[in-house]
Amino acid sequence: KDGQAVLVTREDTMASAHFGAVSPKLGIKYQVIRNTDLYANYSRGYRTGGLTQLSSDPSQPPLSPYKPEYGNNEEVGIKNNLLNDRLRLNVTIFLTHVNDAQVPTLVLPAAITVTRNTGTLTSKGAEVELSYKPVKGFQVEYSFGYTDAKYKSLGLSSNGQSVNLDGKRQIFTPDITSMLASQYSYTLHVKNRIRLVARGEWFYFGSRYFAFANTIEQSSYHFLNVKTEVQDKWPD
């Protein structure tokens, strides 16, 4: 209309990319005393690269490849089975370094999200797992996790300008997670393996962010699950 094109088309575009990696894993374990083990693990994580989406912005090359993401993961911990296996206590400390982090980036005015390699990420924390069976049929479980995941370096573009987001927390990652559960099982019929199970669970999730600039935050929250069920021919 009025001499203007109604439909904008682009020439056919094609591209290819090839990626490969070696992901080693090494672990050692040492038995301190009976039912108590110390361990240490190292592994190299790998997330394959790919091709970005097509964009109507001529400054954005179509099907531009982005590199793989690599992560060096180290953890040390202790595992304990005590009181004739009625008490289990595990503690883990971990540290992860991510290089060439793949970060989704919004491109305007096309309003599409492309993946780019920008920045490095460091994640460290600890996890605790506890399980206790004080009497037959009754079990208590507790787990706690703390994660400090921050971008050591992160540079993104906003409105044509570069934005330094060094030190910002990783998105979608709560700093604290916790779970407390108790379960009681009562056998109704031994021969037919029928039992009644009642279980309650309490979950807690710390704050998390949904924007790389940490401007959109979800506050910490918790919820409770309660259920009762009858199980038929339950597994051993």
mmCIF file of C-alpha atoms in Angstrom:
data_model
loop_
_atom_site.group_PDB
_atom_site.id
_atom_site.type_symbol
_atom_site.label_atom_id
_atom_site.label_comp_id
_atom_site.label_asym_id
_atom_site.label_seq_id
_atom_site.Cartn_x
_atom_site.Cartn_y
_atom_site.Cartn_z
ATOM 1 C CA LYS A 1 0.000 0.000 0.000
ATOM 2 C CA ASP A 2 1.256 3.516 -0.946
ATOM 3 C CA GLY A 3 4.260 1.916 -2.625
ATOM 4 C CA GLN A 4 5.465 0.210 0.564
ATOM 5 C CA ALA A 5 6.193 -3.507 0.768
ATOM 6 C CA VAL A 6 3.592 -5.405 2.773
ATOM 7 C CA LEU A 7 5.700 -8.540 3.261
ATOM 8 C CA VAL A 8 9.419 -8.448 3.989
ATOM 9 C CA THR A 9 11.333 -11.510 2.859
ATOM 10 C CA ARG A 10 14.940 -12.564 3.109
ATOM 11 C CA GLU A 11 17.053 -14.801 0.956
ATOM 12 C CA ASP A 12 17.376 -18.420 1.972
ATOM 13 C CA THR A 13 19.955 -18.765 4.711
ATOM 14 C CA MET A 14 21.737 -21.883 5.842
ATOM 15 C CA ALA A 15 24.620 -22.640 8.163
ATOM 16 C CA SER A 16 26.261 -25.538 9.922
ATOM 17 C CA ALA A 17 28.358 -25.978 13.043
ATOM 18 C CA HIS A 18 30.221 -28.900 14.530
ATOM 19 C CA PHE A 19 31.163 -29.377 18.169
ATOM 20 C CA GLY A 20 32.862 -32.049 20.211
ATOM 21 C CA ALA A 21 34.313 -32.384 23.684
ATOM 22 C CA VAL A 22 35.852 -34.736 26.193
ATOM 23 C CA SER A 23 34.139 -34.775 29.606
ATOM 24 C CA PRO A 24 36.418 -36.541 32.089
ATOM 25 C CA LYS A 25 35.364 -37.567 35.570
ATOM 26 C CA LEU A 26 37.649 -38.606 38.409
ATOM 27 C CA GLY A 27 36.726 -39.655 41.914
ATOM 28 C CA ILE A 28 38.424 -41.053 45.007
ATOM 29 C CA LYS A 29 36.948 -42.500 48.192
ATOM 30 C CA TYR A 30 38.534 -43.258 51.538
ATOM 31 C CA GLN A 31 36.915 -45.268 54.351
ATOM 32 C CA VAL A 32 37.748 -43.508 57.612
ATOM 33 C CA ILE A 33 35.985 -46.033 59.817
ATOM 34 C CA ARG A 34 33.306 -48.609 59.197
ATOM 35 C CA ASN A 35 30.232 -46.970 57.571
ATOM 36 C CA THR A 36 31.981 -43.592 57.192
ATOM 37 C CA ASP A 37 33.515 -42.576 53.861
ATOM 38 C CA LEU A 38 35.286 -39.453 52.670
ATOM 39 C CA TYR A 39 35.204 -38.718 48.940
ATOM 40 C CA ALA A 40 36.303 -36.176 46.355
ATOM 41 C CA ASN A 41 35.120 -35.852 42.761
ATOM 42 C CA TYR A 42 36.124 -33.826 39.739
ATOM 43 C CA SER A 43 34.203 -33.638 36.478
ATOM 44 C CA ARG A 44 34.136 -31.417 33.417
ATOM 45 C CA GLY A 45 30.675 -30.493 32.259
ATOM 46 C CA TYR A 46 29.842 -29.699 28.657
ATOM 47 C CA ARG A 47 26.898 -27.975 26.984
ATOM 48 C CA THR A 48 27.025 -28.114 23.213
ATOM 49 C CA GLY A 49 27.065 -25.005 21.064
ATOM 50 C CA GLY A 50 24.531 -24.143 18.405
ATOM 51 C CA LEU A 51 23.166 -21.598 15.953
ATOM 52 C CA THR A 52 21.243 -18.439 16.805
ATOM 53 C CA GLN A 53 17.790 -17.695 15.436
ATOM 54 C CA LEU A 54 17.103 -15.614 12.351
ATOM 55 C CA SER A 55 16.563 -11.919 12.993
ATOM 56 C CA SER A 56 15.130 -9.054 10.965
ATOM 57 C CA ASP A 57 17.894 -6.815 12.344
ATOM 58 C CA PRO A 58 20.574 -6.551 9.615
ATOM 59 C CA SER A 59 23.228 -5.917 12.271
ATOM 60 C CA GLN A 60 22.649 -9.390 13.678
ATOM 61 C CA PRO A 61 24.213 -12.075 11.459
ATOM 62 C CA PRO A 62 21.706 -14.880 10.774
ATOM 63 C CA LEU A 63 22.394 -18.340 12.140
ATOM 64 C CA SER A 64 25.518 -17.142 13.899
ATOM 65 C CA PRO A 65 27.197 -19.978 15.808
ATOM 66 C CA TYR A 66 27.865 -19.797 19.531
ATOM 67 C CA LYS A 67 30.508 -21.830 21.319
ATOM 68 C CA PRO A 68 30.045 -24.705 23.778
ATOM 69 C CA GLU A 69 29.892 -24.000 27.499
ATOM 70 C CA TYR A 70 32.337 -25.759 29.813
ATOM 71 C CA GLY A 71 32.159 -26.220 33.561
ATOM 72 C CA ASN A 72 34.784 -27.552 35.957
ATOM 73 C CA ASN A 73 33.045 -29.179 38.920
ATOM 74 C CA GLU A 74 34.777 -30.096 42.177
ATOM 75 C CA GLU A 75 33.189 -31.534 45.301
ATOM 76 C CA VAL A 76 34.270 -33.107 48.572
ATOM 77 C CA GLY A 77 32.066 -34.758 51.130
ATOM 78 C CA ILE A 78 31.436 -37.333 53.795
ATOM 79 C CA LYS A 79 28.884 -40.155 53.922
ATOM 80 C CA ASN A 80 27.799 -41.814 57.168
ATOM 81 C CA ASN A 81 25.556 -44.834 57.810
ATOM 82 C CA LEU A 82 25.106 -45.115 61.568
ATOM 83 C CA LEU A 83 22.975 -46.920 64.169
ATOM 84 C CA ASN A 84 22.708 -50.111 62.112
ATOM 85 C CA ASP A 85 21.777 -48.123 59.006
ATOM 86 C CA ARG A 86 18.891 -46.363 60.767
ATOM 87 C CA LEU A 87 20.684 -42.994 60.506
ATOM 88 C CA ARG A 88 22.193 -41.634 57.298
ATOM 89 C CA LEU A 89 24.055 -38.319 57.227
ATOM 90 C CA ASN A 90 25.762 -36.927 54.119
ATOM 91 C CA VAL A 91 27.532 -33.569 53.734
ATOM 92 C CA THR A 92 28.889 -32.168 50.454
ATOM 93 C CA ILE A 93 30.796 -28.995 49.582
ATOM 94 C CA PHE A 94 31.010 -28.042 45.895
ATOM 95 C CA LEU A 95 32.652 -25.474 43.629
ATOM 96 C CA THR A 96 31.893 -24.951 39.924
ATOM 97 C CA HIS A 97 33.570 -22.665 37.376
ATOM 98 C CA VAL A 98 31.726 -22.099 34.081
ATOM 99 C CA ASN A 99 33.530 -20.584 31.090
ATOM 100 C CA ASP A 100 31.980 -19.188 27.896
ATOM 101 C CA ALA A 101 28.616 -19.116 29.651
ATOM 102 C CA GLN A 102 25.714 -19.405 27.202
ATOM 103 C CA VAL A 103 23.422 -16.478 27.989
ATOM 104 C CA PRO A 104 20.051 -15.857 26.299
ATOM 105 C CA THR A 105 19.959 -12.275 25.011
ATOM 106 C CA LEU A 106 16.901 -10.354 23.823
ATOM 107 C CA VAL A 107 17.336 -8.659 20.445
ATOM 108 C CA LEU A 108 15.092 -5.706 19.576
ATOM 109 C CA PRO A 109 13.045 -4.761 17.605
ATOM 110 C CA ALA A 110 12.696 -8.342 16.406
ATOM 111 C CA ALA A 111 11.900 -9.415 20.000
ATOM 112 C CA ILE A 112 13.693 -12.727 19.635
ATOM 113 C CA THR A 113 16.102 -14.364 22.029
ATOM 114 C CA VAL A 114 19.525 -15.428 20.794
ATOM 115 C CA THR A 115 22.221 -17.286 22.691
ATOM 116 C CA ARG A 116 25.638 -15.733 23.129
ATOM 117 C CA ASN A 117 28.825 -16.699 24.923
ATOM 118 C CA THR A 118 29.490 -13.963 27.404
ATOM 119 C CA GLY A 119 31.022 -14.065 30.825
ATOM 120 C CA THR A 120 32.076 -16.609 33.404
ATOM 121 C CA LEU A 121 30.130 -18.027 36.323
ATOM 122 C CA THR A 122 31.261 -19.291 39.720
ATOM 123 C CA SER A 123 28.938 -21.384 41.867
ATOM 124 C CA LYS A 124 29.825 -22.646 45.320
ATOM 125 C CA GLY A 125 27.881 -24.030 48.242
ATOM 126 C CA ALA A 126 27.048 -26.974 50.457
ATOM 127 C CA GLU A 127 24.403 -29.682 50.808
ATOM 128 C CA VAL A 128 23.302 -31.713 53.821
ATOM 129 C CA GLU A 129 21.126 -34.842 53.731
ATOM 130 C CA LEU A 130 19.740 -36.560 56.827
ATOM 131 C CA SER A 131 17.522 -39.635 57.105
ATOM 132 C CA TYR A 132 16.516 -41.287 60.387
ATOM 133 C CA LYS A 133 14.336 -44.304 61.192
ATOM 134 C CA PRO A 134 13.738 -44.205 64.960
ATOM 135 C CA VAL A 135 11.170 -47.023 64.978
ATOM 136 C CA LYS A 136 9.812 -49.515 62.462
ATOM 137 C CA GLY A 137 7.559 -47.907 59.887
ATOM 138 C CA PHE A 138 8.494 -44.316 60.765
ATOM 139 C CA GLN A 139 11.062 -42.223 58.895
ATOM 140 C CA VAL A 140 12.213 -38.597 59.079
ATOM 141 C CA GLU A 141 14.119 -36.908 56.236
ATOM 142 C CA TYR A 142 15.780 -33.514 56.065
ATOM 143 C CA SER A 143 17.847 -31.815 53.376
ATOM 144 C CA PHE A 144 19.414 -28.374 53.165
ATOM 145 C CA GLY A 145 21.260 -26.699 50.327
ATOM 146 C CA TYR A 146 23.033 -23.366 50.029
ATOM 147 C CA THR A 147 24.207 -22.002 46.663
ATOM 148 C CA ASP A 148 26.187 -18.840 45.991
ATOM 149 C CA ALA A 149 26.142 -18.604 42.185
ATOM 150 C CA LYS A 150 27.369 -15.319 40.691
ATOM 151 C CA TYR A 151 28.660 -14.149 37.347
ATOM 152 C CA LYS A 152 32.325 -13.337 37.767
ATOM 153 C CA SER A 153 32.114 -11.414 34.514
ATOM 154 C CA LEU A 154 29.022 -10.712 32.424
ATOM 155 C CA GLY A 155 28.559 -8.095 29.740
ATOM 156 C CA LEU A 156 25.254 -7.653 27.910
ATOM 157 C CA SER A 157 23.871 -5.046 25.525
ATOM 158 C CA SER A 158 20.828 -2.910 26.326
ATOM 159 C CA ASN A 159 19.441 -0.262 23.956
ATOM 160 C CA GLY A 160 22.651 -0.344 21.962
ATOM 161 C CA GLN A 161 24.872 0.128 25.018
ATOM 162 C CA SER A 162 27.069 -2.339 26.876
ATOM 163 C CA VAL A 163 26.008 -3.129 30.448
ATOM 164 C CA ASN A 164 28.439 -4.517 33.024
ATOM 165 C CA LEU A 165 26.710 -7.084 35.240
ATOM 166 C CA ASP A 166 29.752 -8.478 37.045
ATOM 167 C CA GLY A 167 28.866 -9.921 40.441
ATOM 168 C CA LYS A 168 25.155 -10.444 39.709
ATOM 169 C CA ARG A 169 23.504 -13.640 40.903
ATOM 170 C CA GLN A 170 22.665 -16.417 38.475
ATOM 171 C CA ILE A 171 19.046 -16.339 37.332
ATOM 172 C CA PHE A 172 16.523 -19.036 38.305
ATOM 173 C CA THR A 173 18.793 -20.247 41.136
ATOM 174 C CA PRO A 174 17.524 -19.944 44.735
ATOM 175 C CA ASP A 175 20.199 -19.298 47.334
ATOM 176 C CA ILE A 176 18.636 -21.724 49.837
ATOM 177 C CA THR A 177 16.593 -24.897 49.430
ATOM 178 C CA SER A 178 15.320 -26.994 52.311
ATOM 179 C CA MET A 179 12.998 -29.965 52.812
ATOM 180 C CA LEU A 180 11.664 -31.668 55.937
ATOM 181 C CA ALA A 181 9.518 -34.797 55.619
ATOM 182 C CA SER A 182 8.097 -37.470 57.894
ATOM 183 C CA GLN A 183 6.435 -40.694 56.819
ATOM 184 C CA TYR A 184 4.641 -43.460 58.679
ATOM 185 C CA SER A 185 3.759 -46.831 57.164
ATOM 186 C CA TYR A 186 1.345 -49.340 58.710
ATOM 187 C CA THR A 187 0.840 -52.844 57.322
ATOM 188 C CA LEU A 188 -2.838 -53.682 56.821
ATOM 189 C CA HIS A 189 -2.395 -57.134 55.290
ATOM 190 C CA VAL A 190 0.938 -58.957 55.295
ATOM 191 C CA LYS A 191 0.123 -61.729 52.793
ATOM 192 C CA ASN A 192 -1.305 -59.407 50.148
ATOM 193 C CA ARG A 193 1.303 -56.733 50.902
ATOM 194 C CA ILE A 194 -1.153 -53.926 51.583
ATOM 195 C CA ARG A 195 -0.138 -50.993 53.724
ATOM 196 C CA LEU A 196 -1.292 -47.529 54.723
ATOM 197 C CA VAL A 197 1.163 -44.661 54.215
ATOM 198 C CA ALA A 198 0.848 -41.148 55.642
ATOM 199 C CA ARG A 199 3.425 -38.539 54.636
ATOM 200 C CA GLY A 200 3.962 -34.840 55.260
ATOM 201 C CA GLU A 201 6.496 -32.628 53.447
ATOM 202 C CA TRP A 202 7.620 -29.051 54.051
ATOM 203 C CA PHE A 203 9.630 -27.232 51.371
ATOM 204 C CA TYR A 204 11.436 -23.914 51.528
ATOM 205 C CA PHE A 205 12.953 -22.003 48.611
ATOM 206 C CA GLY A 206 15.063 -18.888 49.020
ATOM 207 C CA SER A 207 14.933 -15.823 46.824
ATOM 208 C CA ARG A 208 15.749 -16.045 43.124
ATOM 209 C CA TYR A 209 16.081 -13.644 40.201
ATOM 210 C CA PHE A 210 14.542 -13.719 36.728
ATOM 211 C CA ALA A 211 16.633 -10.966 35.129
ATOM 212 C CA PHE A 212 20.400 -10.842 34.628
ATOM 213 C CA ALA A 213 20.516 -7.373 36.188
ATOM 214 C CA ASN A 214 18.803 -8.865 39.292
ATOM 215 C CA THR A 215 15.941 -6.362 38.932
ATOM 216 C CA ILE A 216 13.140 -8.965 38.928
ATOM 217 C CA GLU A 217 13.158 -10.964 42.157
ATOM 218 C CA GLN A 218 10.954 -13.641 43.622
ATOM 219 C CA SER A 219 11.017 -13.579 47.418
ATOM 220 C CA SER A 220 11.524 -16.719 49.446
ATOM 221 C CA TYR A 221 8.498 -18.958 49.950
ATOM 222 C CA HIS A 222 7.514 -22.319 51.392
ATOM 223 C CA PHE A 223 4.701 -24.818 50.997
ATOM 224 C CA LEU A 224 3.380 -27.936 52.684
ATOM 225 C CA ASN A 225 2.294 -31.262 51.178
ATOM 226 C CA VAL A 226 0.254 -33.846 53.101
ATOM 227 C CA LYS A 227 -0.959 -37.135 51.672
ATOM 228 C CA THR A 228 -2.380 -40.478 52.759
ATOM 229 C CA GLU A 229 -2.526 -43.522 50.501
ATOM 230 C CA VAL A 230 -3.056 -47.246 50.495
ATOM 231 C CA GLN A 231 -0.363 -49.202 48.637
ATOM 232 C CA ASP A 232 -0.915 -52.640 47.147
ATOM 233 C CA LYS A 233 2.039 -55.002 46.745
ATOM 234 C CA TRP A 234 4.597 -52.353 47.531
ATOM 235 C CA PRO A 235 8.254 -52.989 46.605
ATOM 236 C CA ASP A 236 10.704 -54.174 49.228
#
